[in-house]
CSV table of C-alpha atoms and ligand atoms in Angstrom, one decimal:
chain,number,residue,atom,x,y,z
A,1,MET,CA,58.5,112.3,58.9
A,2,LYS,CA,56.4,112.0,62.0
A,3,ILE,CA,55.3,114.0,65.1
A,4,GLY,CA,56.5,112.3,68.3
A,5,ILE,CA,54.6,112.7,71.6
A,6,PHE,CA,56.4,111.8,74.8
A,7,ASP,CA,55.1,111.3,78.3
A,8,SER,CA,56.3,109.5,81.4
A,9,GLY,CA,53.2,107.3,81.1
A,10,LEU,CA,49.7,107.4,79.9
A,11,GLY,CA,48.5,110.9,80.7
A,12,GLY,CA,50.0,112.3,77.5
A,13,LEU,CA,47.4,110.3,75.6
A,14,ILE,CA,44.8,113.0,76.6
A,15,ALA,CA,47.0,115.7,75.0
A,16,MET,CA,47.7,113.5,72.0
A,17,ARG,CA,44.0,112.9,71.4
A,18,ALA,CA,43.4,116.7,71.4
A,19,VAL,CA,46.3,117.3,69.0
A,20,VAL,CA,45.2,114.6,66.6
A,21,GLU,CA,41.6,116.0,66.6
A,22,THR,CA,43.0,119.4,65.6
A,23,LEU,CA,45.7,118.2,63.2
A,24,PRO,CA,44.4,114.8,62.0
A,25,THR,CA,46.4,114.2,58.8
A,26,TYR,CA,49.9,113.9,60.3
A,27,ASP,CA,51.6,110.7,61.3
A,28,TYR,CA,52.1,110.4,65.1
A,29,VAL,CA,54.2,108.2,67.4
A,30,TYR,CA,53.5,108.2,71.1
A,31,ILE,CA,55.9,106.8,73.6
A,32,GLY,CA,55.0,106.4,77.3
A,33,ASP,CA,57.8,105.3,79.6
A,34,THR,CA,55.5,103.1,81.7
A,35,ALA,CA,58.5,101.0,82.9
A,36,ASN,CA,59.8,104.1,84.8
A,37,LEU,CA,56.6,105.7,85.8
A,38,PRO,CA,56.0,107.9,87.9
A,39,TYR,CA,58.7,110.4,87.0
A,40,GLY,CA,57.1,112.9,89.5
A,41,SER,CA,58.7,111.4,92.5
A,42,ARG,CA,62.1,110.7,91.0
A,43,SER,CA,65.4,112.6,91.1
A,44,ARG,CA,66.2,115.2,88.4
A,45,GLU,CA,69.1,113.0,87.2
A,46,LYS,CA,66.9,109.9,86.7
A,47,ILE,CA,64.2,111.9,84.9
A,48,LEU,CA,66.8,113.5,82.6
A,49,GLN,CA,68.3,110.1,81.8
A,50,TYR,CA,64.9,108.4,81.1
A,51,THR,CA,63.7,111.4,79.0
A,52,GLU,CA,66.8,111.5,76.8
A,53,LYS,CA,66.4,107.8,76.1
A,54,CYS,CA,62.8,108.2,75.0
A,55,ILE,CA,63.4,111.2,72.9
A,56,ASP,CA,66.4,109.6,71.3
A,57,TYR,CA,64.4,106.5,70.5
A,58,LEU,CA,61.7,108.6,68.7
A,59,PHE,CA,64.3,110.4,66.6
A,60,ARG,CA,66.4,107.3,65.9
A,61,GLU,CA,63.8,104.6,65.3
A,62,HIS,CA,60.7,106.5,64.2
A,63,ASP,CA,61.9,109.3,62.1
A,64,CYS,CA,60.3,112.0,64.1
A,65,LYS,CA,60.9,115.5,62.9
A,66,ILE,CA,59.5,117.1,66.0
A,67,VAL,CA,58.7,115.7,69.5
A,68,LEU,CA,56.0,117.3,71.8
A,69,MET,CA,57.0,116.8,75.3
A,70,ALA,CA,53.7,116.4,77.0
A,71,CYS,CA,55.2,115.6,80.4
A,72,ASN,CA,55.6,118.6,82.7
A,73,THR,CA,58.0,116.8,85.0
A,74,ALA,CA,60.2,115.7,82.1
A,75,ALA,CA,60.2,119.1,80.4
A,76,ILE,CA,61.3,120.8,83.7
A,77,ALA,CA,64.2,118.3,84.1
A,78,ALA,CA,65.3,117.9,80.6
A,79,LEU,CA,64.0,120.3,78.0
A,80,ARG,CA,66.7,123.0,78.3
A,81,TYR,CA,69.4,120.3,78.1
A,82,LEU,CA,67.8,118.7,75.1
A,83,GLN,CA,67.3,122.0,73.2
A,84,THR,CA,70.7,123.5,74.0
A,85,GLU,CA,73.0,120.5,74.0
A,86,TYR,CA,71.5,117.2,72.8
A,87,LEU,CA,69.7,118.5,69.6
A,88,PRO,CA,72.6,120.7,68.3
A,89,LYS,CA,75.0,117.8,68.8
A,90,ASN,CA,72.8,114.9,67.5
A,91,TYR,CA,69.8,116.2,65.5
A,92,PRO,CA,70.3,119.9,64.7
A,93,ASP,CA,67.4,120.0,62.2
A,94,ARG,CA,64.8,118.5,64.6
A,95,ARG,CA,62.9,120.0,67.4
A,96,VAL,CA,61.5,119.2,70.9
A,97,LEU,CA,58.7,121.4,72.2
A,98,GLY,CA,57.8,121.6,75.8
A,99,ILE,CA,54.5,122.3,77.6
A,100,ILE,CA,55.5,124.7,80.3
A,101,ILE,CA,55.9,127.9,78.3
A,102,PRO,CA,52.6,127.5,76.3
A,103,THR,CA,50.9,126.9,79.7
A,104,ILE,CA,52.4,130.0,81.2
A,105,GLU,CA,51.4,132.0,78.1
A,106,ALA,CA,47.8,130.8,78.6
A,107,ALA,CA,47.9,131.8,82.3
A,108,LEU,CA,49.3,135.2,81.5
A,109,GLU,CA,46.7,135.8,78.8
A,110,THR,CA,44.0,135.8,81.5
A,111,GLY,CA,45.5,138.9,83.0
A,112,ALA,CA,45.2,137.3,86.5
A,113,GLN,CA,47.6,138.4,89.2
A,114,ASP,CA,47.0,135.4,91.5
A,115,ILE,CA,47.6,132.0,89.9
A,116,GLY,CA,47.4,128.6,91.5
A,117,LEU,CA,49.4,125.5,90.3
A,118,ILE,CA,48.6,121.9,91.0
A,119,ALA,CA,51.2,119.4,89.8
A,120,THR,CA,53.5,116.6,90.7
A,121,VAL,CA,55.9,116.9,93.7
A,122,SER,CA,58.9,117.2,91.3
A,123,THR,CA,57.2,120.0,89.3
A,124,THR,CA,56.1,122.0,92.4
A,125,ASN,CA,59.5,121.6,94.1
A,126,SER,CA,61.3,122.9,90.9
A,127,LYS,CA,59.5,126.2,91.2
A,128,VAL,CA,59.9,126.5,87.4
A,129,TYR,CA,56.3,127.8,86.9
A,130,GLU,CA,57.0,130.5,89.5
A,131,LYS,CA,60.3,131.5,88.0
A,132,GLU,CA,59.0,131.6,84.5
A,133,LEU,CA,55.8,133.5,85.4
A,134,GLN,CA,57.6,136.0,87.5
A,135,LYS,CA,60.3,136.6,84.8
A,136,ILE,CA,57.5,138.0,82.7
A,137,ASN,CA,55.5,139.7,85.4
A,138,PRO,CA,57.1,140.0,88.8
A,139,ASN,CA,53.9,141.1,90.5
A,140,ILE,CA,52.2,137.8,89.9
A,141,LYS,CA,51.6,135.7,93.0
A,142,ILE,CA,51.8,132.0,92.5
A,143,SER,CA,50.5,129.4,95.0
A,144,SER,CA,51.4,125.8,94.3
A,145,VAL,CA,50.1,122.5,95.7
A,146,PRO,CA,51.8,119.1,95.0
A,147,ALA,CA,49.2,116.4,94.3
A,148,PRO,CA,51.1,113.1,94.3
A,149,LEU,CA,48.0,111.0,94.6
A,150,LEU,CA,46.3,112.1,91.4
A,151,VAL,CA,48.5,110.3,88.9
A,152,PRO,CA,48.1,106.9,90.5
A,153,LEU,CA,44.4,107.6,90.9
A,154,ILE,CA,44.0,108.1,87.2
A,155,GLU,CA,46.4,105.3,86.2
A,156,TYR,CA,44.5,102.9,88.4
A,157,ASP,CA,40.9,103.9,87.7
A,158,GLY,CA,40.3,105.5,91.1
A,159,ASP,CA,37.8,108.0,89.9
A,160,LYS,CA,35.4,107.4,92.7
A,161,TYR,CA,38.0,108.8,95.2
A,162,ALA,CA,38.9,111.8,93.1
A,163,LYS,CA,36.5,114.3,94.5
A,164,ASP,CA,37.6,113.8,98.1
A,165,ILE,CA,41.2,113.8,97.3
A,166,ILE,CA,41.0,116.9,95.1
A,167,LYS,CA,38.9,118.7,97.8
A,168,ASP,CA,41.8,118.0,100.2
A,169,TYR,CA,44.4,119.4,97.9
A,170,LEU,CA,42.3,122.5,97.0
A,171,ALA,CA,41.9,123.2,100.7
A,172,LYS,CA,45.7,124.0,100.7
A,173,LEU,CA,45.3,126.6,98.0
A,174,PRO,CA,44.3,130.2,98.7
A,175,PRO,CA,41.6,131.7,96.5
A,176,VAL,CA,43.0,132.2,93.0
A,177,LYS,CA,41.6,133.6,89.8
A,178,VAL,CA,43.4,131.0,87.6
A,179,LEU,CA,44.4,127.4,88.4
A,180,VAL,CA,46.9,125.7,86.2
A,181,LEU,CA,46.6,121.9,86.0
A,182,GLY,CA,50.3,121.3,85.5
A,183,CYS,CA,50.4,117.6,84.8
A,184,THR,CA,49.5,115.6,81.7
A,185,HIS,CA,47.0,113.4,83.6
A,186,TYR,CA,45.0,116.1,85.3
A,187,PRO,CA,42.8,117.0,82.3
A,188,MET,CA,41.0,113.8,83.1
A,189,TYR,CA,39.6,115.7,86.1
A,190,LYS,CA,39.2,119.1,84.6
A,191,ASP,CA,35.4,119.0,84.8
A,192,LEU,CA,35.6,118.1,88.5
A,193,PHE,CA,38.1,121.0,89.1
A,194,ARG,CA,35.8,123.4,87.3
A,195,LYS,CA,32.8,122.2,89.2
A,196,MET,CA,34.6,122.5,92.5
A,197,LEU,CA,36.1,126.0,91.7
A,198,PRO,CA,33.2,127.7,89.8
A,199,ASP,CA,34.8,131.2,90.1
A,200,THR,CA,38.3,130.1,88.9
A,201,LYS,CA,39.5,129.7,85.4
A,202,VAL,CA,41.0,126.3,85.2
A,203,ILE,CA,43.8,125.9,82.6
A,204,SER,CA,43.9,122.4,81.1
A,205,GLN,CA,46.9,121.6,78.9
A,206,ASP,CA,44.9,119.4,76.5
A,207,GLU,CA,43.0,122.6,75.6
A,208,ILE,CA,46.0,124.7,74.8
A,209,LEU,CA,48.5,122.3,73.2
A,210,PRO,CA,46.7,121.7,69.9
A,211,GLU,CA,46.5,125.4,69.1
A,212,LYS,CA,50.1,126.0,70.2
A,213,VAL,CA,51.3,123.1,68.0
A,214,ALA,CA,49.3,124.3,65.0
A,215,ASP,CA,50.6,127.8,65.5
A,216,TYR,CA,54.2,126.6,65.7
A,217,LEU,CA,53.9,124.5,62.6
A,218,ALA,CA,52.3,127.4,60.7
A,219,ARG,CA,55.4,129.5,61.6
A,220,HIS,CA,58.0,126.8,60.9
A,221,ASP,CA,57.9,125.8,57.2
A,222,GLU,CA,61.2,123.9,57.6
A,223,ILE,CA,59.5,121.5,60.1
A,224,ARG,CA,55.9,121.4,58.7
A,225,THR,CA,56.9,120.7,55.1
A,226,LYS,CA,58.9,117.6,56.2
A,227,LEU,CA,55.9,116.1,58.0
A,228,SER,CA,54.1,113.2,56.3
A,229,HIS,CA,50.3,113.0,56.0
A,230,GLY,CA,49.4,109.4,56.4
A,231,GLY,CA,47.1,109.9,59.4
A,232,THR,CA,48.8,107.0,61.2
A,233,LYS,CA,49.1,106.6,65.0
A,234,THR,CA,51.6,104.4,66.7
A,235,PHE,CA,51.6,103.7,70.4
A,236,ILE,CA,54.7,102.5,72.2
A,237,PHE,CA,55.2,101.7,75.9
A,238,THR,CA,58.3,100.6,77.8
A,239,ASP,CA,56.1,98.2,79.8
A,240,ILE,CA,52.7,96.8,79.2
A,241,THR,CA,50.2,95.5,81.8
A,242,PRO,CA,46.5,94.8,81.4
A,243,ASN,CA,45.8,97.8,83.6
A,244,TYR,CA,48.0,100.1,81.4
A,245,VAL,CA,46.1,98.8,78.3
A,246,ALA,CA,42.7,99.5,79.9
A,247,THR,CA,43.8,103.0,81.2
A,248,ALA,CA,45.4,104.0,77.9
A,249,CYS,CA,42.2,103.2,76.0
A,250,ARG,CA,40.2,105.1,78.6
A,251,LEU,CA,42.5,108.2,78.3
A,252,PHE,CA,42.8,108.1,74.5
A,253,GLY,CA,39.0,107.7,74.1
A,254,HIS,CA,38.9,104.4,72.2
A,255,LYS,CA,40.7,101.1,71.8
A,256,ILE,CA,44.3,101.3,70.6
A,257,ALA,CA,47.0,98.8,69.7
A,258,PHE,CA,50.3,98.9,71.6
A,259,THR,CA,53.9,97.9,71.0
A,260,LYS,CA,56.3,97.3,73.8
A,261,THR,CA,59.9,98.3,73.5
A,262,GLU,CA,63.0,98.0,75.7
A,263,LEU,CA,65.0,101.2,75.5
B,1,DGL,N1,53.4,113.1,83.1
B,1,DGL,C1,53.8,113.7,84.3
B,1,DGL,C2,53.7,115.2,84.3
B,1,DGL,O1,53.1,115.8,83.4
B,1,DGL,C3,53.2,113.1,85.6
B,1,DGL,C4,53.3,111.6,85.7
B,1,DGL,C5,54.5,111.1,86.4
B,1,DGL,O2,54.7,111.4,87.6
B,1,DGL,O3,55.2,110.4,85.8
B,1,DGL,O4,54.1,115.9,85.2
């Protein structure tokens, strides 16, 4: 059986590349819901509906034992429902892992009391990072900034505008010890964030996910032992355009072959 990776679009390919580098022998299937991108500016109901369709497709058609939900926006809208209702009812022996809790753990491990978050509008509006962090440590102060322009900038190769736009977003953030990049796409600009905030620890999800997945699999024999080791990688998108193809190759790091599917 395979490891599925789900994102609203192409940003999750950065996380997938990192996971594959760390755990290269498994079989992977990536689905990016490019037909419905961006999730970050949609309603919770829509995000939930799209996410369930994609996850269901990975389980039903691609024999995934476990799905890594790389998308922050989707995890916030749908992970709890998927884990507590959808899986027990439909696939009780399979798993969906989110990215929010591993990111929060990484932020807490720094010991910082003032943490910044930059993410999509949907993620910052949900206040989920704030709630989860303060559940563990009520003294932590979180400042969040929505950055709706960064996803289209990355999807449409707008790198030359990135510095100015990021500078503008960072101006809205008070000084913080730690900055969480709370969106699949933002690791593309992690070096830029680090350069612009030399005294801040920038948490990039592509750097934490591989270790968290390896750790999870090491602790869950019932999942790990069912995974096949063919080293294959399948890439599926719900819509394909020449721009998506070019961006996907850029984010994954080399040329990849795509399949289009209607869900
Ligand atoms: N993948 C989404 C996330 O991590 C951002 C892209 C979108 O808005 O669809 O939040």
